[in-house]
Each structure stands twice: as structure tokens, then as C-alpha cells.
mmCIF file of C-alpha atoms in Angstrom:
data_model
loop_
_atom_site.group_PDB
_atom_site.id
_atom_site.type_symbol
_atom_site.label_atom_id
_atom_site.label_comp_id
_atom_site.label_asym_id
_atom_site.label_seq_id
_atom_site.Cartn_x
_atom_site.Cartn_y
_atom_site.Cartn_z
ATOM 1 C CA UNK S 1 -78.888 6.437 83.617
ATOM 2 C CA UNK S 2 -78.052 2.757 84.173
ATOM 3 C CA UNK S 3 -80.456 0.166 82.794
ATOM 4 C CA UNK S 4 -82.789 -0.669 85.719
ATOM 5 C CA UNK S 5 -83.109 -4.379 84.888
ATOM 6 C CA UNK S 6 -79.330 -4.667 84.672
ATOM 7 C CA UNK S 7 -78.869 -2.758 87.932
ATOM 8 C CA UNK S 8 -81.353 -5.024 89.704
ATOM 9 C CA UNK S 9 -79.536 -8.112 88.436
ATOM 10 C CA UNK S 10 -76.123 -6.884 89.563
ATOM 11 C CA UNK S 11 -77.415 -5.668 92.915
ATOM 12 C CA UNK S 12 -79.332 -8.793 93.927
ATOM 13 C CA UNK S 13 -78.565 -11.652 91.532
ATOM 14 C CA UNK S 14 -77.285 -15.030 92.735
ATOM 15 C CA UNK S 15 -74.250 -15.426 90.536
ATOM 16 C CA UNK S 16 -70.917 -13.797 89.746
ATOM 17 C CA UNK S 17 -69.186 -11.450 87.308
ATOM 18 C CA UNK S 18 -66.858 -13.010 84.725
ATOM 19 C CA UNK S 19 -63.656 -11.106 83.943
ATOM 20 C CA UNK S 20 -62.943 -11.473 80.223
ATOM 21 C CA UNK S 21 -60.800 -8.346 80.010
ATOM 22 C CA UNK S 22 -57.209 -9.537 79.569
ATOM 23 C CA UNK S 23 -55.295 -6.654 77.969
ATOM 24 C CA UNK S 24 -52.394 -6.666 75.546
ATOM 25 C CA UNK S 25 -49.870 -7.238 78.324
ATOM 26 C CA UNK S 26 -51.655 -10.220 79.879
ATOM 27 C CA UNK S 27 -53.002 -11.793 76.688
ATOM 28 C CA UNK S 28 -49.939 -13.948 75.813
ATOM 29 C CA UNK S 29 -50.040 -15.584 79.253
ATOM 30 C CA UNK S 30 -53.801 -16.117 79.035
ATOM 31 C CA UNK S 31 -53.405 -17.728 75.617
ATOM 32 C CA UNK S 32 -50.538 -19.936 76.810
ATOM 33 C CA UNK S 33 -52.688 -21.207 79.684
ATOM 34 C CA UNK S 34 -55.364 -21.893 77.059
ATOM 35 C CA UNK S 35 -52.917 -24.026 75.090
ATOM 36 C CA UNK S 36 -51.952 -21.445 72.451
ATOM 37 C CA UNK S 37 -48.191 -20.894 72.265
ATOM 38 C CA UNK S 38 -46.734 -17.560 71.139
ATOM 39 C CA UNK S 39 -45.450 -19.297 68.012
ATOM 40 C CA UNK S 40 -49.097 -19.792 66.933
ATOM 41 C CA UNK S 41 -49.508 -16.112 66.057
ATOM 42 C CA UNK S 42 -47.230 -13.820 64.132
ATOM 43 C CA UNK S 43 -48.644 -10.412 65.012
ATOM 44 C CA UNK S 44 -50.564 -8.547 67.701
ATOM 45 C CA UNK S 45 -53.629 -8.597 65.448
ATOM 46 C CA UNK S 46 -53.511 -12.399 65.224
ATOM 47 C CA UNK S 47 -53.004 -12.600 68.994
ATOM 48 C CA UNK S 48 -56.134 -10.535 69.611
ATOM 49 C CA UNK S 49 -58.070 -12.632 67.091
ATOM 50 C CA UNK S 50 -57.193 -15.725 69.131
ATOM 51 C CA UNK S 51 -58.068 -14.237 72.515
ATOM 52 C CA UNK S 52 -61.373 -12.987 71.091
ATOM 53 C CA UNK S 53 -62.122 -16.485 69.822
ATOM 54 C CA UNK S 54 -61.498 -17.806 73.348
ATOM 55 C CA UNK S 55 -63.761 -15.181 74.919
ATOM 56 C CA UNK S 56 -66.493 -15.778 72.339
ATOM 57 C CA UNK S 57 -66.308 -19.518 72.979
ATOM 58 C CA UNK S 58 -66.773 -18.911 76.709
ATOM 59 C CA UNK S 59 -69.638 -16.452 76.173
ATOM 60 C CA UNK S 60 -71.480 -18.918 73.935
ATOM 61 C CA UNK S 61 -71.158 -21.879 76.330
ATOM 62 C CA UNK S 62 -74.570 -23.177 77.468
ATOM 63 C CA UNK S 63 -73.953 -22.333 81.141
ATOM 64 C CA UNK S 64 -72.788 -18.754 80.463
ATOM 65 C CA UNK S 65 -76.217 -17.295 81.249
ATOM 66 C CA UNK S 66 -77.510 -14.499 83.435
ATOM 67 C CA UNK S 67 -78.862 -16.588 86.292
ATOM 68 C CA UNK S 68 -75.316 -17.863 86.883
ATOM 69 C CA UNK S 69 -73.074 -15.207 85.313
ATOM 70 C CA UNK S 70 -74.570 -11.860 86.288
ATOM 71 C CA UNK S 71 -72.131 -9.773 84.292
ATOM 72 C CA UNK S 72 -68.974 -9.909 82.195
ATOM 73 C CA UNK S 73 -66.098 -7.415 81.996
ATOM 74 C CA UNK S 74 -64.902 -6.877 78.433
ATOM 75 C CA UNK S 75 -61.667 -5.568 76.959
ATOM 76 C CA UNK S 76 -62.146 -2.538 74.684
ATOM 77 C CA UNK S 77 -61.341 -4.560 71.578
ATOM 78 C CA UNK S 78 -63.940 -7.159 72.600
ATOM 79 C CA UNK S 79 -66.596 -4.462 72.849
ATOM 80 C CA UNK S 80 -65.740 -3.413 69.304
ATOM 81 C CA UNK S 81 -66.062 -6.954 67.923
ATOM 82 C CA UNK S 82 -68.927 -9.383 67.497
ATOM 83 C CA UNK S 83 -70.034 -12.570 69.218
ATOM 84 C CA UNK S 84 -72.623 -14.734 67.530
ATOM 85 C CA UNK S 85 -72.988 -12.212 64.713
ATOM 86 C CA UNK S 86 -73.912 -9.366 67.084
ATOM 87 C CA UNK S 87 -71.943 -6.607 68.845
ATOM 88 C CA UNK S 88 -70.417 -8.278 71.901
ATOM 89 C CA UNK S 89 -72.277 -6.251 74.550
ATOM 90 C CA UNK S 90 -75.589 -6.667 72.715
ATOM 91 C CA UNK S 91 -75.062 -10.415 72.413
ATOM 92 C CA UNK S 92 -74.251 -10.768 76.126
ATOM 93 C CA UNK S 93 -77.375 -8.957 77.329
ATOM 94 C CA UNK S 94 -79.949 -9.840 74.685
ATOM 95 C CA UNK S 95 -78.945 -13.446 74.051
ATOM 96 C CA UNK S 96 -77.411 -14.531 77.375
ATOM 97 C CA UNK S 97 -78.879 -12.138 79.943
ATOM 98 C CA UNK S 98 -75.369 -11.152 81.062
ATOM 99 C CA UNK S 99 -74.704 -7.497 81.986
ATOM 100 C CA UNK S 100 -71.756 -6.021 80.019
ATOM 101 C CA UNK S 101 -68.959 -4.018 81.657
ATOM 102 C CA UNK S 102 -65.864 -2.475 80.064
ATOM 103 C CA UNK S 103 -62.262 -2.282 81.292
ATOM 104 C CA UNK S 104 -61.241 1.367 80.843
ATOM 105 C CA UNK S 105 -57.826 1.768 82.468
ATOM 106 C CA UNK S 106 -54.679 1.992 80.366
ATOM 107 C CA UNK S 107 -52.453 -0.033 82.667
ATOM 108 C CA UNK S 108 -50.306 0.727 85.675
ATOM 109 C CA UNK S 109 -47.752 3.433 86.358
ATOM 110 C CA UNK S 110 -44.385 2.515 87.861
ATOM 111 C CA UNK S 111 -44.439 1.669 91.565
ATOM 112 C CA UNK S 112 -44.061 4.556 93.996
ATOM 113 C CA UNK S 113 -44.783 4.653 97.736
ATOM 114 C CA UNK S 114 -45.655 0.956 97.701
ATOM 115 C CA UNK S 115 -48.405 1.240 95.091
ATOM 116 C CA UNK S 116 -49.012 1.437 91.355
ATOM 117 C CA UNK S 117 -51.461 4.098 90.319
ATOM 118 C CA UNK S 118 -53.316 3.988 87.021
ATOM 119 C CA UNK S 119 -51.709 5.604 84.007
ATOM 120 C CA UNK S 120 -53.436 8.771 82.743
ATOM 121 C CA UNK S 121 -56.603 8.226 80.693
ATOM 122 C CA UNK S 122 -56.896 11.304 78.465
ATOM 123 C CA UNK S 123 -59.458 9.643 76.191
ATOM 124 C CA UNK S 124 -61.721 8.394 78.980
ATOM 125 C CA UNK S 125 -64.683 10.632 78.172
ATOM 126 C CA UNK S 126 -64.669 9.521 74.541
ATOM 127 C CA UNK S 127 -64.370 5.866 75.577
ATOM 128 C CA UNK S 128 -67.260 6.226 78.024
ATOM 129 C CA UNK S 129 -69.402 7.799 75.322
ATOM 130 C CA UNK S 130 -68.669 4.855 73.024
ATOM 131 C CA UNK S 131 -69.447 2.460 75.867
ATOM 132 C CA UNK S 132 -72.824 4.057 76.502
ATOM 133 C CA UNK S 133 -73.629 3.933 72.786
ATOM 134 C CA UNK S 134 -72.577 0.276 72.722
ATOM 135 C CA UNK S 135 -74.885 -0.793 75.550
ATOM 136 C CA UNK S 136 -72.272 -1.068 78.317
ATOM 137 C CA UNK S 137 -73.602 -0.878 81.896
ATOM 138 C CA UNK S 138 -70.438 -0.127 83.833
ATOM 139 C CA UNK S 139 -66.655 0.081 83.791
ATOM 140 C CA UNK S 140 -63.664 -1.406 85.586
ATOM 141 C CA UNK S 141 -60.269 0.084 86.409
ATOM 142 C CA UNK S 142 -57.388 -1.480 88.322
ATOM 143 C CA UNK S 143 -54.642 -0.173 90.603
ATOM 144 C CA UNK S 144 -52.234 -2.306 92.665
ATOM 145 C CA UNK S 145 -51.151 -2.136 96.318
ATOM 146 C CA UNK S 146 -47.766 -3.745 97.033
ATOM 147 C CA UNK S 147 -47.231 -2.540 100.618
ATOM 148 C CA UNK S 148 -49.226 -1.338 103.620
ATOM 149 C CA UNK S 149 -48.350 2.293 102.890
ATOM 150 C CA UNK S 150 -51.048 4.571 104.315
ATOM 151 C CA UNK S 151 -50.156 7.441 101.971
ATOM 152 C CA UNK S 152 -49.816 5.158 98.954
ATOM 153 C CA UNK S 153 -53.155 3.467 99.624
ATOM 154 C CA UNK S 154 -54.868 6.824 100.092
ATOM 155 C CA UNK S 155 -53.418 7.991 96.758
ATOM 156 C CA UNK S 156 -54.756 4.870 95.029
ATOM 157 C CA UNK S 157 -58.245 5.210 96.489
ATOM 158 C CA UNK S 158 -58.384 8.956 95.818
ATOM 159 C CA UNK S 159 -57.441 8.419 92.173
ATOM 160 C CA UNK S 160 -59.988 5.621 91.793
ATOM 161 C CA UNK S 161 -62.810 7.777 93.166
ATOM 162 C CA UNK S 162 -61.782 10.823 91.130
ATOM 163 C CA UNK S 163 -61.963 8.781 87.934
ATOM 164 C CA UNK S 164 -65.074 7.030 89.224
ATOM 165 C CA UNK S 165 -66.915 10.355 89.483
ATOM 166 C CA UNK S 166 -65.957 11.104 85.879
ATOM 167 C CA UNK S 167 -67.402 7.738 84.814
ATOM 168 C CA UNK S 168 -70.576 8.272 86.863
ATOM 169 C CA UNK S 169 -71.068 11.486 84.910
ATOM 170 C CA UNK S 170 -71.680 9.352 81.824
ATOM 171 C CA UNK S 171 -74.368 7.288 83.549
ATOM 172 C CA UNK S 172 -72.065 4.275 83.908
ATOM 173 C CA UNK S 173 -71.400 2.354 87.137
ATOM 174 C CA UNK S 174 -67.654 2.228 87.926
ATOM 175 C CA UNK S 175 -66.054 -0.870 89.396
ATOM 176 C CA UNK S 176 -63.270 0.467 91.620
ATOM 177 C CA UNK S 177 -60.455 -2.093 91.848
ATOM 178 C CA UNK S 178 -57.556 -1.402 94.249
ATOM 179 C CA UNK S 179 -55.950 -4.862 94.118
ATOM 180 C CA UNK S 180 -53.800 -5.964 97.070
ATOM 181 C CA UNK S 181 -50.989 -8.244 95.898
ATOM 182 C CA UNK S 182 -51.553 -11.630 97.552
ATOM 183 C CA UNK S 183 -47.853 -12.367 98.146
ATOM 184 C CA UNK S 184 -46.885 -9.329 100.253
ATOM 185 C CA UNK S 185 -45.905 -9.909 103.879
ATOM 186 C CA UNK S 186 -48.094 -7.099 105.220
ATOM 187 C CA UNK S 187 -51.248 -8.001 103.256
ATOM 188 C CA UNK S 188 -53.550 -7.968 106.315
ATOM 189 C CA UNK S 189 -52.273 -4.536 107.365
ATOM 190 C CA UNK S 190 -52.702 -3.226 103.824
ATOM 191 C CA UNK S 191 -56.302 -4.473 103.881
ATOM 192 C CA UNK S 192 -56.967 -2.628 107.149
ATOM 193 C CA UNK S 193 -55.725 0.623 105.649
ATOM 194 C CA UNK S 194 -57.589 0.010 102.412
ATOM 195 C CA UNK S 195 -60.858 -0.511 104.279
ATOM 196 C CA UNK S 196 -60.397 2.769 106.153
ATOM 197 C CA UNK S 197 -59.668 4.698 102.951
ATOM 198 C CA UNK S 198 -62.567 3.149 101.042
ATOM 199 C CA UNK S 199 -65.019 3.930 103.844
ATOM 200 C CA UNK S 200 -63.936 7.596 103.929
ATOM 201 C CA UNK S 201 -64.410 8.030 100.199
ATOM 202 C CA UNK S 202 -67.694 6.112 100.097
ATOM 203 C CA UNK S 203 -69.087 8.201 102.948
ATOM 204 C CA UNK S 204 -68.282 11.344 100.935
ATOM 205 C CA UNK S 205 -70.344 10.262 97.910
ATOM 206 C CA UNK S 206 -73.678 12.053 97.461
ATOM 207 C CA UNK S 207 -76.821 10.256 98.601
ATOM 208 C CA UNK S 208 -78.130 8.030 95.817
ATOM 209 C CA UNK S 209 -74.749 7.555 94.129
ATOM 210 C CA UNK S 210 -73.586 3.952 93.754
ATOM 211 C CA UNK S 211 -70.295 2.336 92.770
ATOM 212 C CA UNK S 212 -69.025 -1.231 92.774
ATOM 213 C CA UNK S 213 -65.843 -2.503 94.407
ATOM 214 C CA UNK S 214 -63.525 -5.259 93.182
ATOM 215 C CA UNK S 215 -61.216 -6.413 95.967
ATOM 216 C CA UNK S 216 -58.601 -9.049 96.684
ATOM 217 C CA UNK S 217 -59.956 -11.826 98.900
ATOM 218 C CA UNK S 218 -58.958 -10.752 102.435
ATOM 219 C CA UNK S 219 -56.883 -12.519 105.061
ATOM 220 C CA UNK S 220 -59.674 -12.148 107.640
ATOM 221 C CA UNK S 221 -63.083 -13.463 106.567
ATOM 222 C CA UNK S 222 -65.778 -10.776 106.291
ATOM 223 C CA UNK S 223 -63.164 -8.018 106.667
ATOM 224 C CA UNK S 224 -65.055 -6.022 104.037
ATOM 225 C CA UNK S 225 -68.591 -6.654 105.345
ATOM 226 C CA UNK S 226 -69.065 -2.948 106.138
ATOM 227 C CA UNK S 227 -68.418 -2.208 102.462
ATOM 228 C CA UNK S 228 -70.952 -4.834 101.367
ATOM 229 C CA UNK S 229 -73.538 -3.078 103.538
ATOM 230 C CA UNK S 230 -72.631 0.507 102.580
ATOM 231 C CA UNK S 231 -75.393 2.660 101.039
ATOM 232 C CA UNK S 232 -73.118 3.694 98.144
ATOM 233 C CA UNK S 233 -72.024 0.170 97.138
ATOM 234 C CA UNK S 234 -74.075 -1.645 94.508
ATOM 235 C CA UNK S 235 -72.040 -4.854 94.869
ATOM 236 C CA UNK S 236 -68.645 -6.048 96.086
ATOM 237 C CA UNK S 237 -66.896 -8.544 93.834
ATOM 238 C CA UNK S 238 -63.633 -10.386 94.429
ATOM 239 C CA UNK S 239 -60.687 -11.000 92.142
ATOM 240 C CA UNK S 240 -58.841 -14.316 92.257
ATOM 241 C CA UNK S 241 -55.494 -12.497 92.271
ATOM 242 C CA UNK S 242 -53.314 -15.499 91.519
ATOM 243 C CA UNK S 243 -54.980 -17.920 93.921
ATOM 244 C CA UNK S 244 -55.936 -21.247 92.373
ATOM 245 C CA UNK S 245 -59.637 -21.615 91.673
ATOM 246 C CA UNK S 246 -59.962 -24.011 94.605
ATOM 247 C CA UNK S 247 -58.276 -21.580 97.015
ATOM 248 C CA UNK S 248 -60.166 -18.591 95.601
ATOM 249 C CA UNK S 249 -63.518 -20.371 95.931
ATOM 250 C CA UNK S 250 -62.677 -21.466 99.481
ATOM 251 C CA UNK S 251 -61.811 -17.916 100.550
ATOM 252 C CA UNK S 252 -64.790 -16.459 98.715
ATOM 253 C CA UNK S 253 -67.260 -18.798 100.394
ATOM 254 C CA UNK S 254 -66.194 -17.391 103.798
ATOM 255 C CA UNK S 255 -67.041 -13.783 102.890
ATOM 256 C CA UNK S 256 -70.738 -12.983 103.176
ATOM 257 C CA UNK S 257 -72.236 -10.853 100.427
ATOM 258 C CA UNK S 258 -69.154 -10.840 98.170
ATOM 259 C CA UNK S 259 -69.344 -12.528 94.773
ATOM 260 C CA UNK S 260 -66.597 -13.566 92.370
ATOM 261 C CA UNK S 261 -65.155 -11.626 89.487
ATOM 262 C CA UNK S 262 -62.518 -14.122 88.430
ATOM 263 C CA UNK S 263 -60.360 -14.092 85.296
ATOM 264 C CA UNK S 264 -57.607 -16.697 85.384
ATOM 265 C CA UNK S 265 -59.538 -18.875 87.832
ATOM 266 C CA UNK S 266 -62.500 -18.824 85.429
ATOM 267 C CA UNK S 267 -60.457 -20.095 82.478
ATOM 268 C CA UNK S 268 -58.437 -22.652 84.471
ATOM 269 C CA UNK S 269 -58.672 -26.039 82.753
ATOM 270 C CA UNK S 270 -59.905 -24.702 79.409
ATOM 271 C CA UNK S 271 -57.960 -25.552 76.260
ATOM 272 C CA UNK S 272 -58.107 -24.577 72.616
ATOM 273 C CA UNK S 273 -57.600 -28.266 71.858
ATOM 274 C CA UNK S 274 -60.766 -29.389 73.654
ATOM 275 C CA UNK S 275 -63.775 -30.445 71.638
ATOM 276 C CA UNK S 276 -66.772 -28.132 72.050
ATOM 277 C CA UNK S 277 -68.461 -30.798 74.150
ATOM 278 C CA UNK S 278 -65.499 -31.150 76.521
ATOM 279 C CA UNK S 279 -65.008 -27.377 76.637
ATOM 280 C CA UNK S 280 -68.644 -26.806 77.560
ATOM 281 C CA UNK S 281 -68.559 -29.459 80.285
ATOM 282 C CA UNK S 282 -65.404 -27.924 81.783
ATOM 283 C CA UNK S 283 -66.591 -24.306 81.716
ATOM 284 C CA UNK S 284 -70.006 -25.395 82.961
ATOM 285 C CA UNK S 285 -68.516 -27.108 86.007
ATOM 286 C CA UNK S 286 -66.317 -24.062 86.648
ATOM 287 C CA UNK S 287 -69.263 -21.673 86.417
ATOM 288 C CA UNK S 288 -71.291 -23.797 88.827
ATOM 289 C CA UNK S 289 -68.404 -24.003 91.325
ATOM 290 C CA UNK S 290 -67.713 -20.261 91.262
ATOM 291 C CA UNK S 291 -71.405 -19.471 91.537
ATOM 292 C CA UNK S 292 -71.748 -21.825 94.515
ATOM 293 C CA UNK S 293 -68.845 -20.100 96.280
ATOM 294 C CA UNK S 294 -70.340 -16.686 95.462
ATOM 295 C CA UNK S 295 -73.692 -17.469 97.091
ATOM 296 C CA UNK S 296 -72.282 -19.542 99.985
ATOM 297 C CA UNK S 297 -71.953 -16.584 102.338
#
């Protein structure tokens, strides 16, 4: 069963969830934005060493603490490594008071019917067992909606909940993430259909079962308020989705009960070349701004 103190913090804490789960495909871009060119590493192993160093630097910043950062989503390789001389998940909870989550999806399938489903996850049970043993509280998995296709959106949500039930069977809390691409012309319509599908699947969950939702910031403020209030939803978090931090914070502050789970917007302005003092000032200001937007509603 989920750790009760961690569940209470996620359910009611005044903060946000940091997304530190860039995968192999998104790592080069994340490093480039951090001031590390591809020429700085000669192998995938060196690349992952550098992204882990960035994540560890963030996690050890003075303001990366549980009363501001409620939780952090880790990449599998981060879970397997150490921060501050301790296993990453242990360090986050015991030293920083930050609840650890784990990204479990294996990337996206090719687009069909306006959406990208998750690739198969044949090793999910084994990964969940390792996560439980490693002190992980919950998981995250991402699909993508590129059009307001009712059948495509239903397929995405159905897959997310099917896998979510498998994850719940391990005593972990799944974060269900059906991302709506921010640049599509029919984004508002896609969000209407997504809301309908999510409500149907949430209503079908047994009494006492809880999941989390990670959603693109909507076109209409408080569009997802019924999800925030649903009996089966522990917390709704928002992805930045390509919006600048300023735009993401502005949209977030208009949505009551939704908190941030930003990745790129969290690391905006950070650089490998910064001194520790400058780095800590920058990430501290970012954390405070995202937290303020998260509690504004």
C-alpha cells in the first residue's frame, strides 16, 4: 500500500511535482538547453552521466524541499543511481521530504487515428516490483493526443487505465498522462472529448481506488475542475507542454486545484556553466514562482 505520509503530502500539500524524467530521446535537447552541447559527450553512457549530474544538482538545491516540491518524477536510470551518496528515491524522501515517482512508459507508438498510444511494456511488472523495493510512491506514463478524434482519445484513455490498474496492483499510484499537443487547431475540442473519456473511466474505478492525472493546461480555465473534485483522483497536475514558464504559470494560476508538474519550464534558465550560488538562486526563484502559480487557484 502507498506510504500514508507521502499520500497525504501529494493529496493536500501546497507545492508542485517536479518532472526530472527526460528519457533517452529527450535528453540531448534537455542537455543543450542546460548548456551542454552534444560534442561534450561521446557515448550514451556519458550523456546519461551528464543528465544525472543535472538532476542531482537540482535535487540538492536548498529550495528543492517537500514544502515546495511535493514530489519528483524520476527516469528509470535515475532511480538506479545515487544522489548525495544515497539511492535517489531514498535521498529525495529522507533528506528532502520529496515524494519519488517513476516514469514507466517506453515511449510512443506511431500516430494513428490522431493519437500516439504507448508502446508495449512487457517488463512493467518487474519494473514496478523494483520501484516498490526502491521506495517509489507512484508512476507516470505518457500518451499524446494530436487531434480531436473521439475514437483515438478513447483508445488513449482506455490504454492508460488498463495499464493503471496493473500498476495499482503493485500498490503504486499511477499518474495517467494523456497529453494534448498545444499547437493543434482543435485543442479545445480535444479537451472536451478527453474530459468525457476520463470521467467515464474514473467513474468505473472501484470505490477507494485513487489515481493521479497529468494534463495539458486547458484552453478554458477550470475545464478540468470536475476531475479535481472526483472521488478517484488523488491530485491533478499540469504539464508545461512547450509553453514558456511565464505562460505555463499564467495558465496554471487560473485553474483551481491543479498544481504543476513541469519539466522544461522547471529547468529554464539553468546552466551547467553557472556557479553553485547562481544556480541555486535561479532554481530557487523558479521553484517559488511555480509553487505560487500552483497554489494561486
